[in-house]
PDB file of N, CA and C in Angstrom:
ATOM      1  N   MET H 236     -73.627 -66.031  40.075  1.00 42.00           N
ATOM      2  CA  MET H 236     -72.443 -66.320  39.288  1.00 42.00           C
ATOM      3  C   MET H 236     -71.575 -65.070  39.238  1.00 42.00           C
ATOM      4  N   GLN H 237     -70.287 -65.203  39.447  1.00 45.00           N
ATOM      5  CA  GLN H 237     -69.359 -64.085  39.413  1.00 45.00           C
ATOM      6  C   GLN H 237     -69.047 -63.694  37.980  1.00 45.00           C
ATOM      7  N   LYS H 238     -68.559 -62.469  37.817  1.00 40.00           N
ATOM      8  CA  LYS H 238     -68.224 -61.973  36.480  1.00 40.00           C
ATOM      9  C   LYS H 238     -67.175 -62.833  35.795  1.00 40.00           C
ATOM     10  N   ASN H 239     -66.170 -63.283  36.539  1.00 39.00           N
ATOM     11  CA  ASN H 239     -65.063 -64.037  35.944  1.00 39.00           C
ATOM     12  C   ASN H 239     -65.408 -65.487  35.634  1.00 39.00           C
ATOM     13  N   GLU H 240     -66.502 -65.960  36.207  1.00 44.00           N
ATOM     14  CA  GLU H 240     -66.871 -67.357  35.990  1.00 44.00           C
ATOM     15  C   GLU H 240     -67.595 -67.483  34.661  1.00 44.00           C
ATOM     16  N   GLN H 241     -67.082 -68.335  33.792  1.00 54.00           N
ATOM     17  CA  GLN H 241     -67.688 -68.522  32.482  1.00 54.00           C
ATOM     18  C   GLN H 241     -68.847 -69.503  32.581  1.00 54.00           C
ATOM     19  N   GLN H 242     -69.885 -69.238  31.805  1.00 62.00           N
ATOM     20  CA  GLN H 242     -70.989 -70.172  31.733  1.00 62.00           C
ATOM     21  C   GLN H 242     -70.607 -71.277  30.762  1.00 62.00           C
ATOM     22  N   LYS H 243     -70.685 -72.516  31.226  1.00 71.00           N
ATOM     23  CA  LYS H 243     -70.265 -73.647  30.404  1.00 71.00           C
ATOM     24  C   LYS H 243     -71.390 -74.076  29.475  1.00 71.00           C
ATOM     25  N   THR H 244     -70.998 -74.487  28.287  1.00 77.00           N
ATOM     26  CA  THR H 244     -71.936 -75.016  27.314  1.00 77.00           C
ATOM     27  C   THR H 244     -72.224 -76.473  27.664  1.00 77.00           C
ATOM     28  N   LYS H 245     -73.495 -76.838  27.683  1.00 88.00           N
ATOM     29  CA  LYS H 245     -73.847 -78.231  27.940  1.00 88.00           C
ATOM     30  C   LYS H 245     -73.464 -79.077  26.736  1.00 88.00           C
ATOM     31  N   HIS H 246     -73.134 -80.321  27.013  1.00 91.00           N
ATOM     32  CA  HIS H 246     -72.809 -81.233  25.926  1.00 91.00           C
ATOM     33  C   HIS H 246     -73.462 -82.589  26.193  1.00 91.00           C
ATOM     34  N   GLY H 247     -73.496 -83.392  25.175  1.00 93.00           N
ATOM     35  CA  GLY H 247     -74.016 -84.740  25.306  1.00 93.00           C
ATOM     36  C   GLY H 247     -73.667 -85.533  24.064  1.00 93.00           C
ATOM     37  N   PHE H 248     -73.810 -86.835  24.168  1.00 94.00           N
ATOM     38  CA  PHE H 248     -73.585 -87.653  22.988  1.00 94.00           C
ATOM     39  C   PHE H 248     -74.419 -88.923  23.091  1.00 94.00           C
ATOM     40  N   SER H 249     -74.690 -89.504  21.937  1.00 96.00           N
ATOM     41  CA  SER H 249     -75.382 -90.786  21.881  1.00 96.00           C
ATOM     42  C   SER H 249     -74.639 -91.663  20.882  1.00 96.00           C
ATOM     43  N   VAL H 250     -74.682 -92.953  21.143  1.00 96.00           N
ATOM     44  CA  VAL H 250     -74.037 -93.925  20.266  1.00 96.00           C
ATOM     45  C   VAL H 250     -75.099 -94.933  19.830  1.00 96.00           C
ATOM     46  N   GLU H 251     -75.212 -95.131  18.534  1.00 97.00           N
ATOM     47  CA  GLU H 251     -76.177 -96.074  17.980  1.00 97.00           C
ATOM     48  C   GLU H 251     -75.444 -97.312  17.464  1.00 97.00           C
ATOM     49  N   ASP H 252     -75.703 -98.436  18.075  1.00 97.00           N
ATOM     50  CA  ASP H 252     -75.139 -99.728  17.656  1.00 97.00           C
ATOM     51  C   ASP H 252     -73.620 -99.709  17.487  1.00 97.00           C
ATOM     52  N   ARG H 253     -72.939 -98.865  18.251  1.00 96.00           N
ATOM     53  CA  ARG H 253     -71.478 -98.721  18.177  1.00 96.00           C
ATOM     54  C   ARG H 253     -70.994 -98.346  16.789  1.00 96.00           C
ATOM     55  N   LYS H 254     -71.890 -97.809  15.938  1.00 98.00           N
ATOM     56  CA  LYS H 254     -71.524 -97.453  14.571  1.00 98.00           C
ATOM     57  C   LYS H 254     -71.664 -95.960  14.282  1.00 98.00           C
ATOM     58  N   ILE H 255     -72.540 -95.276  15.019  1.00 98.00           N
ATOM     59  CA  ILE H 255     -72.765 -93.847  14.795  1.00 98.00           C
ATOM     60  C   ILE H 255     -72.730 -93.128  16.138  1.00 98.00           C
ATOM     61  N   LEU H 256     -71.923 -92.073  16.223  1.00 98.00           N
ATOM     62  CA  LEU H 256     -71.881 -91.234  17.414  1.00 98.00           C
ATOM     63  C   LEU H 256     -72.335 -89.836  17.015  1.00 98.00           C
ATOM     64  N   LYS H 257     -73.288 -89.312  17.768  1.00 98.00           N
ATOM     65  CA  LYS H 257     -73.757 -87.940  17.579  1.00 98.00           C
ATOM     66  C   LYS H 257     -73.472 -87.191  18.867  1.00 98.00           C
ATOM     67  N   ALA H 258     -72.777 -86.066  18.760  1.00 96.00           N
ATOM     68  CA  ALA H 258     -72.425 -85.275  19.934  1.00 96.00           C
ATOM     69  C   ALA H 258     -72.884 -83.840  19.740  1.00 96.00           C
ATOM     70  N   SER H 259     -73.202 -83.181  20.861  1.00 95.00           N
ATOM     71  CA  SER H 259     -73.555 -81.766  20.837  1.00 95.00           C
ATOM     72  C   SER H 259     -72.673 -81.039  21.845  1.00 95.00           C
ATOM     73  N   GLY H 260     -72.521 -79.736  21.667  1.00 95.00           N
ATOM     74  CA  GLY H 260     -71.690 -78.940  22.565  1.00 95.00           C
ATOM     75  C   GLY H 260     -70.208 -79.017  22.263  1.00 95.00           C
ATOM     76  N   VAL H 261     -69.854 -79.480  21.075  1.00 95.00           N
ATOM     77  CA  VAL H 261     -68.449 -79.622  20.676  1.00 95.00           C
ATOM     78  C   VAL H 261     -67.958 -78.279  20.127  1.00 95.00           C
ATOM     79  N   LEU H 262     -66.855 -77.789  20.673  1.00 95.00           N
ATOM     80  CA  LEU H 262     -66.299 -76.514  20.221  1.00 95.00           C
ATOM     81  C   LEU H 262     -65.368 -76.671  19.030  1.00 95.00           C
ATOM     82  N   ASP H 263     -64.619 -77.771  19.009  1.00 95.00           N
ATOM     83  CA  ASP H 263     -63.633 -77.946  17.948  1.00 95.00           C
ATOM     84  C   ASP H 263     -63.259 -79.416  17.819  1.00 95.00           C
ATOM     85  N   VAL H 264     -62.876 -79.821  16.625  1.00 95.00           N
ATOM     86  CA  VAL H 264     -62.279 -81.135  16.398  1.00 95.00           C
ATOM     87  C   VAL H 264     -60.807 -80.864  16.137  1.00 95.00           C
ATOM     88  N   GLU H 265     -59.974 -81.278  17.086  1.00 92.00           N
ATOM     89  CA  GLU H 265     -58.543 -80.960  17.049  1.00 92.00           C
ATOM     90  C   GLU H 265     -57.763 -81.816  16.064  1.00 92.00           C
ATOM     91  N   GLY H 266     -58.209 -83.028  15.831  1.00 93.00           N
ATOM     92  CA  GLY H 266     -57.505 -83.909  14.912  1.00 93.00           C
ATOM     93  C   GLY H 266     -58.181 -85.261  14.875  1.00 93.00           C
ATOM     94  N   PHE H 267     -57.880 -86.029  13.849  1.00 94.00           N
ATOM     95  CA  PHE H 267     -58.490 -87.352  13.743  1.00 94.00           C
ATOM     96  C   PHE H 267     -57.722 -88.215  12.754  1.00 94.00           C
ATOM     97  N   ASP H 268     -57.882 -89.508  12.933  1.00 95.00           N
ATOM     98  CA  ASP H 268     -57.433 -90.497  11.961  1.00 95.00           C
ATOM     99  C   ASP H 268     -58.431 -91.649  12.027  1.00 95.00           C
ATOM    100  N   GLU H 269     -58.099 -92.794  11.480  1.00 97.00           N
ATOM    101  CA  GLU H 269     -59.051 -93.904  11.432  1.00 97.00           C
ATOM    102  C   GLU H 269     -59.302 -94.559  12.784  1.00 97.00           C
ATOM    103  N   THR H 270     -58.437 -94.291  13.797  1.00 97.00           N
ATOM    104  CA  THR H 270     -58.597 -94.947  15.094  1.00 97.00           C
ATOM    105  C   THR H 270     -58.915 -93.995  16.244  1.00 97.00           C
ATOM    106  N   LYS H 271     -58.733 -92.690  16.067  1.00 97.00           N
ATOM    107  CA  LYS H 271     -58.981 -91.724  17.147  1.00 97.00           C
ATOM    108  C   LYS H 271     -59.498 -90.414  16.580  1.00 97.00           C
ATOM    109  N   ILE H 272     -60.413 -89.803  17.320  1.00 97.00           N
ATOM    110  CA  ILE H 272     -60.898 -88.460  17.004  1.00 97.00           C
ATOM    111  C   ILE H 272     -60.793 -87.650  18.283  1.00 97.00           C
ATOM    112  N   TYR H 273     -60.127 -86.494  18.213  1.00 95.00           N
ATOM    113  CA  TYR H 273     -59.902 -85.623  19.371  1.00 95.00           C
ATOM    114  C   TYR H 273     -60.815 -84.404  19.245  1.00 95.00           C
ATOM    115  N   ALA H 274     -61.723 -84.238  20.211  1.00 95.00           N
ATOM    116  CA  ALA H 274     -62.674 -83.129  20.170  1.00 95.00           C
ATOM    117  C   ALA H 274     -62.584 -82.324  21.471  1.00 95.00           C
ATOM    118  N   MET H 275     -62.910 -81.037  21.388  1.00 94.00           N
ATOM    119  CA  MET H 275     -62.828 -80.138  22.540  1.00 94.00           C
ATOM    120  C   MET H 275     -64.221 -79.700  22.971  1.00 94.00           C
ATOM    121  N   LEU H 276     -64.431 -79.738  24.288  1.00 91.00           N
ATOM    122  CA  LEU H 276     -65.608 -79.170  24.912  1.00 91.00           C
ATOM    123  C   LEU H 276     -65.151 -77.904  25.624  1.00 91.00           C
ATOM    124  N   ASP H 277     -65.946 -77.349  26.525  1.00 85.00           N
ATOM    125  CA  ASP H 277     -65.552 -76.120  27.223  1.00 85.00           C
ATOM    126  C   ASP H 277     -64.211 -76.243  27.936  1.00 85.00           C
ATOM    127  N   ALA H 278     -64.149 -77.047  28.964  1.00 81.00           N
ATOM    128  CA  ALA H 278     -62.914 -77.190  29.735  1.00 81.00           C
ATOM    129  C   ALA H 278     -62.438 -78.634  29.735  1.00 81.00           C
ATOM    130  N   THR H 279     -62.934 -79.400  28.808  1.00 89.00           N
ATOM    131  CA  THR H 279     -62.652 -80.827  28.755  1.00 89.00           C
ATOM    132  C   THR H 279     -62.417 -81.230  27.307  1.00 89.00           C
ATOM    133  N   ALA H 280     -61.572 -82.224  27.143  1.00 92.00           N
ATOM    134  CA  ALA H 280     -61.373 -82.822  25.824  1.00 92.00           C
ATOM    135  C   ALA H 280     -61.980 -84.211  25.864  1.00 92.00           C
ATOM    136  N   PHE H 281     -62.418 -84.704  24.734  1.00 92.00           N
ATOM    137  CA  PHE H 281     -62.795 -86.107  24.703  1.00 92.00           C
ATOM    138  C   PHE H 281     -62.284 -86.759  23.438  1.00 92.00           C
ATOM    139  N   THR H 282     -61.951 -88.034  23.594  1.00 96.00           N
ATOM    140  CA  THR H 282     -61.374 -88.821  22.516  1.00 96.00           C
ATOM    141  C   THR H 282     -62.317 -89.963  22.196  1.00 96.00           C
ATOM    142  N   ILE H 283     -62.592 -90.124  20.927  1.00 97.00           N
ATOM    143  CA  ILE H 283     -63.406 -91.233  20.452  1.00 97.00           C
ATOM    144  C   ILE H 283     -62.430 -92.240  19.857  1.00 97.00           C
ATOM    145  N   GLY H 284     -62.466 -93.458  20.333  1.00 98.00           N
ATOM    146  CA  GLY H 284     -61.564 -94.493  19.846  1.00 98.00           C
ATOM    147  C   GLY H 284     -62.323 -95.567  19.093  1.00 98.00           C
ATOM    148  N   GLY H 285     -61.666 -96.187  18.128  1.00 98.00           N
ATOM    149  CA  GLY H 285     -62.309 -97.257  17.388  1.00 98.00           C
ATOM    150  C   GLY H 285     -61.549 -97.612  16.129  1.00 98.00           C
ATOM    151  N   LYS H 286     -62.289 -98.091  15.136  1.00 98.00           N
ATOM    152  CA  LYS H 286     -61.699 -98.504  13.864  1.00 98.00           C
ATOM    153  C   LYS H 286     -62.510 -97.901  12.729  1.00 98.00           C
ATOM    154  N   ASN H 287     -61.830 -97.567  11.655  1.00 98.00           N
ATOM    155  CA  ASN H 287     -62.471 -97.005  10.464  1.00 98.00           C
ATOM    156  C   ASN H 287     -63.350 -95.796  10.786  1.00 98.00           C
ATOM    157  N   LEU H 288     -62.876 -94.949  11.712  1.00 98.00           N
ATOM    158  CA  LEU H 288     -63.650 -93.778  12.121  1.00 98.00           C
ATOM    159  C   LEU H 288     -63.591 -92.691  11.058  1.00 98.00           C
ATOM    160  N   LYS H 289     -64.725 -92.037  10.854  1.00 97.00           N
ATOM    161  CA  LYS H 289     -64.818 -90.932   9.904  1.00 97.00           C
ATOM    162  C   LYS H 289     -65.658 -89.832  10.526  1.00 97.00           C
ATOM    163  N   VAL H 290     -65.187 -88.598  10.421  1.00 97.00           N
ATOM    164  CA  VAL H 290     -66.000 -87.449  10.803  1.00 97.00           C
ATOM    165  C   VAL H 290     -66.919 -87.171   9.625  1.00 97.00           C
ATOM    166  N   ILE H 291     -68.194 -87.411   9.808  1.00 97.00           N
ATOM    167  CA  ILE H 291     -69.176 -87.217   8.743  1.00 97.00           C
ATOM    168  C   ILE H 291     -69.606 -85.758   8.681  1.00 97.00           C
ATOM    169  N   ASN H 292     -69.776 -85.143   9.853  1.00 97.00           N
ATOM    170  CA  ASN H 292     -70.215 -83.756   9.894  1.00 97.00           C
ATOM    171  C   ASN H 292     -69.752 -83.111  11.191  1.00 97.00           C
ATOM    172  N   PHE H 293     -69.266 -81.888  11.100  1.00 97.00           N
ATOM    173  CA  PHE H 293     -68.970 -81.081  12.273  1.00 97.00           C
ATOM    174  C   PHE H 293     -69.304 -79.636  11.951  1.00 97.00           C
ATOM    175  N   SER H 294     -70.055 -78.998  12.839  1.00 97.00           N
ATOM    176  CA  SER H 294     -70.392 -77.588  12.698  1.00 97.00           C
ATOM    177  C   SER H 294     -69.940 -76.852  13.948  1.00 97.00           C
ATOM    178  N   SER H 295     -68.992 -75.934  13.796  1.00 93.00           N
ATOM    179  CA  SER H 295     -68.551 -75.146  14.943  1.00 93.00           C
ATOM    180  C   SER H 295     -69.628 -74.148  15.362  1.00 93.00           C
ATOM    181  N   GLU H 296     -70.531 -73.812  14.448  1.00 95.00           N
ATOM    182  CA  GLU H 296     -71.621 -72.886  14.777  1.00 95.00           C
ATOM    183  C   GLU H 296     -72.651 -73.526  15.700  1.00 95.00           C
ATOM    184  N   THR H 297     -73.021 -74.771  15.424  1.00 95.00           N
ATOM    185  CA  THR H 297     -74.036 -75.446  16.246  1.00 95.00           C
ATOM    186  C   THR H 297     -73.431 -76.371  17.294  1.00 95.00           C
ATOM    187  N   GLY H 298     -72.151 -76.745  17.133  1.00 95.00           N
ATOM    188  CA  GLY H 298     -71.502 -77.661  18.061  1.00 95.00           C
ATOM    189  C   GLY H 298     -71.865 -79.117  17.831  1.00 95.00           C
ATOM    190  N   GLU H 299     -72.470 -79.422  16.692  1.00 97.00           N
ATOM    191  CA  GLU H 299     -72.885 -80.792  16.380  1.00 97.00           C
ATOM    192  C   GLU H 299     -71.749 -81.550  15.681  1.00 97.00           C
ATOM    193  N   LEU H 300     -71.524 -82.777  16.133  1.00 97.00           N
ATOM    194  CA  LEU H 300     -70.508 -83.659  15.555  1.00 97.00           C
ATOM    195  C   LEU H 300     -71.154 -85.002  15.273  1.00 97.00           C
ATOM    196  N   ARG H 301     -70.871 -85.558  14.104  1.00 98.00           N
ATOM    197  CA  ARG H 301     -71.355 -86.902  13.749  1.00 98.00           C
ATOM    198  C   ARG H 301     -70.161 -87.719  13.269  1.00 98.00           C
ATOM    199  N   VAL H 302     -70.008 -88.887  13.872  1.00 98.00           N
ATOM    200  CA  VAL H 302     -68.903 -89.785  13.564  1.00 98.00           C
ATOM    201  C   VAL H 302     -69.483 -91.148  13.199  1.00 98.00           C
ATOM    202  N   GLU H 303     -68.900 -91.785  12.191  1.00 98.00           N
ATOM    203  CA  GLU H 303     -69.294 -93.144  11.834  1.00 98.00           C
ATOM    204  C   GLU H 303     -68.064 -94.033  11.831  1.00 98.00           C
ATOM    205  N   GLY H 304     -68.269 -95.307  12.117  1.00 98.00           N
ATOM    206  CA  GLY H 304     -67.199 -96.288  12.168  1.00 98.00           C
ATOM    207  C   GLY H 304     -67.500 -97.290  13.261  1.00 98.00           C
ATOM    208  N   GLU H 305     -66.507 -98.054  13.668  1.00 98.00           N
ATOM    209  CA  GLU H 305     -66.656 -99.003  14.770  1.00 98.00           C
ATOM    210  C   GLU H 305     -66.168 -98.325  16.050  1.00 98.00           C
ATOM    211  N   ILE H 306     -67.092 -97.861  16.868  1.00 98.00           N
ATOM    212  CA  ILE H 306     -66.765 -97.069  18.051  1.00 98.00           C
ATOM    213  C   ILE H 306     -66.511 -98.000  19.228  1.00 98.00           C
ATOM    214  N   ASP H 307     -65.301 -97.890  19.801  1.00 97.00           N
ATOM    215  CA  ASP H 307     -64.909 -98.722  20.939  1.00 97.00           C
ATOM    216  C   ASP H 307     -64.937 -97.979  22.258  1.00 97.00           C
ATOM    217  N   SER H 308     -64.653 -96.664  22.231  1.00 97.00           N
ATOM    218  CA  SER H 308     -64.556 -95.936  23.496  1.00 97.00           C
ATOM    219  C   SER H 308     -64.765 -94.443  23.309  1.00 97.00           C
ATOM    220  N   VAL H 309     -65.166 -93.818  24.416  1.00 95.00           N
ATOM    221  CA  VAL H 309     -65.197 -92.358  24.524  1.00 95.00           C
ATOM    222  C   VAL H 309     -64.540 -92.036  25.851  1.00 95.00           C
ATOM    223  N   THR H 310     -63.480 -91.239  25.809  1.00 95.00           N
ATOM    224  CA  THR H 310     -62.704 -90.930  27.007  1.00 95.00           C
ATOM    225  C   THR H 310     -62.625 -89.431  27.211  1.00 95.00           C
ATOM    226  N   TYR H 311     -62.926 -88.999  28.437  1.00 94.00           N
ATOM    227  CA  TYR H 311     -62.786 -87.589  28.798  1.00 94.00           C
ATOM    228  C   TYR H 311     -61.421 -87.349  29.420  1.00 94.00           C
ATOM    229  N   SER H 312     -60.860 -86.170  29.193  1.00 91.00           N
ATOM    230  CA  SER H 312     -59.595 -85.788  29.822  1.00 91.00           C
ATOM    231  C   SER H 312     -59.564 -84.275  29.966  1.00 91.00           C
ATOM    232  N   PRO H 313     -58.727 -83.761  30.868  1.00 86.00           N
ATOM    233  CA  PRO H 313     -58.623 -82.306  31.009  1.00 86.00           C
ATOM    234  C   PRO H 313     -58.140 -81.690  29.706  1.00 86.00           C
ATOM    235  N   ALA H 314     -58.694 -80.550  29.378  1.00 72.00           N
ATOM    236  CA  ALA H 314     -58.276 -79.854  28.155  1.00 72.00           C
ATOM    237  C   ALA H 314     -56.916 -79.220  28.369  1.00 72.00           C
ATOM    238  N   LEU H 315     -56.033 -79.393  27.409  1.00 63.00           N
ATOM    239  CA  LEU H 315     -54.746 -78.703  27.431  1.00 63.00           C
ATOM    240  C   LEU H 315     -54.925 -77.355  26.746  1.00 63.00           C
ATOM    241  N   SER H 316     -54.040 -76.445  27.029  1.00 56.00           N
ATOM    242  CA  SER H 316     -54.139 -75.156  26.349  1.00 56.00           C
ATOM    243  C   SER H 316     -53.918 -75.353  24.862  1.00 56.00           C
ATOM    244  N   ARG H 317     -54.460 -74.468  24.081  1.00 54.00           N
ATOM    245  CA  ARG H 317     -54.309 -74.571  22.629  1.00 54.00           C
ATOM    246  C   ARG H 317     -52.843 -74.498  22.216  1.00 54.00           C
ATOM    247  N   LYS H 318     -52.005 -73.867  23.034  1.00 50.00           N
ATOM    248  CA  LYS H 318     -50.584 -73.763  22.720  1.00 50.00           C
ATOM    249  C   LYS H 318     -49.904 -75.128  22.750  1.00 50.00           C
ATOM    250  N   ALA H 319     -50.447 -76.052  23.527  1.00 54.00           N
ATOM    251  CA  ALA H 319     -49.835 -77.373  23.660  1.00 54.00           C
ATOM    252  C   ALA H 319     -49.943 -78.161  22.364  1.00 54.00           C
ATOM    253  N   GLY H 320     -51.015 -77.976  21.640  1.00 55.00           N
ATOM    254  CA  GLY H 320     -51.168 -78.623  20.347  1.00 55.00           C
ATOM    255  C   GLY H 320     -51.539 -80.086  20.421  1.00 55.00           C
ATOM    256  N   ILE H 321     -51.793 -80.640  19.287  1.00 54.00           N
ATOM    257  CA  ILE H 321     -52.260 -82.029  19.175  1.00 54.00           C
ATOM    258  C   ILE H 321     -51.191 -83.031  19.565  1.00 54.00           C
ATOM    259  N   LEU H 322     -49.928 -82.756  19.299  1.00 55.00           N
ATOM    260  CA  LEU H 322     -48.870 -83.710  19.657  1.00 55.00           C
ATOM    261  C   LEU H 322     -48.784 -83.926  21.158  1.00 55.00           C
ATOM    262  N   ALA H 323     -49.010 -82.877  21.944  1.00 57.00           N
ATOM    263  CA  ALA H 323     -48.985 -83.025  23.393  1.00 57.00           C
ATOM    264  C   ALA H 323     -50.111 -83.941  23.857  1.00 57.00           C
ATOM    265  N   ARG H 324     -51.251 -83.876  23.199  1.00 54.00           N
ATOM    266  CA  ARG H 324     -52.376 -84.753  23.566  1.00 54.00           C
ATOM    267  C   ARG H 324     -52.076 -86.201  23.216  1.00 54.00           C
ATOM    268  N   ILE H 325     -51.435 -86.408  22.100  1.00 57.00           N
ATOM    269  CA  ILE H 325     -51.167 -87.777  21.654  1.00 57.00           C
ATOM    270  C   ILE H 325     -50.124 -88.458  22.548  1.00 57.00           C
ATOM    271  N   PHE H 326     -49.095 -87.731  22.943  1.00 57.00           N
ATOM    272  CA  PHE H 326     -47.966 -88.331  23.653  1.00 57.00           C
ATOM    273  C   PHE H 326     -48.013 -88.192  25.155  1.00 57.00           C
ATOM    274  N   ARG H 327     -49.150 -87.889  25.741  1.00 53.00           N
ATOM    275  CA  ARG H 327     -49.190 -87.843  27.214  1.00 53.00           C
ATOM    276  C   ARG H 327     -49.556 -89.145  27.811  1.00 53.00           C
TER     277      ARG H 327
END
């Protein structure tokens, strides 16, 4: 591995009965409402879609995220720079 190449943090998630999502390796939760939760991984963003979604627990120290609600989808997308902000993610 070269000096400039960053070691990526592994991530994963599990969904129980489409009601509980547990994820690991999450660096940040950028924003959320009842239908979408925007979370950041190393070089990737992912969006959790559904209804009545709630972030029950998030720890930036451990990277653990727990979401409850009616989970319909999990979508990966390229991470935008932090300068772009949440509005750029919503309107792309």
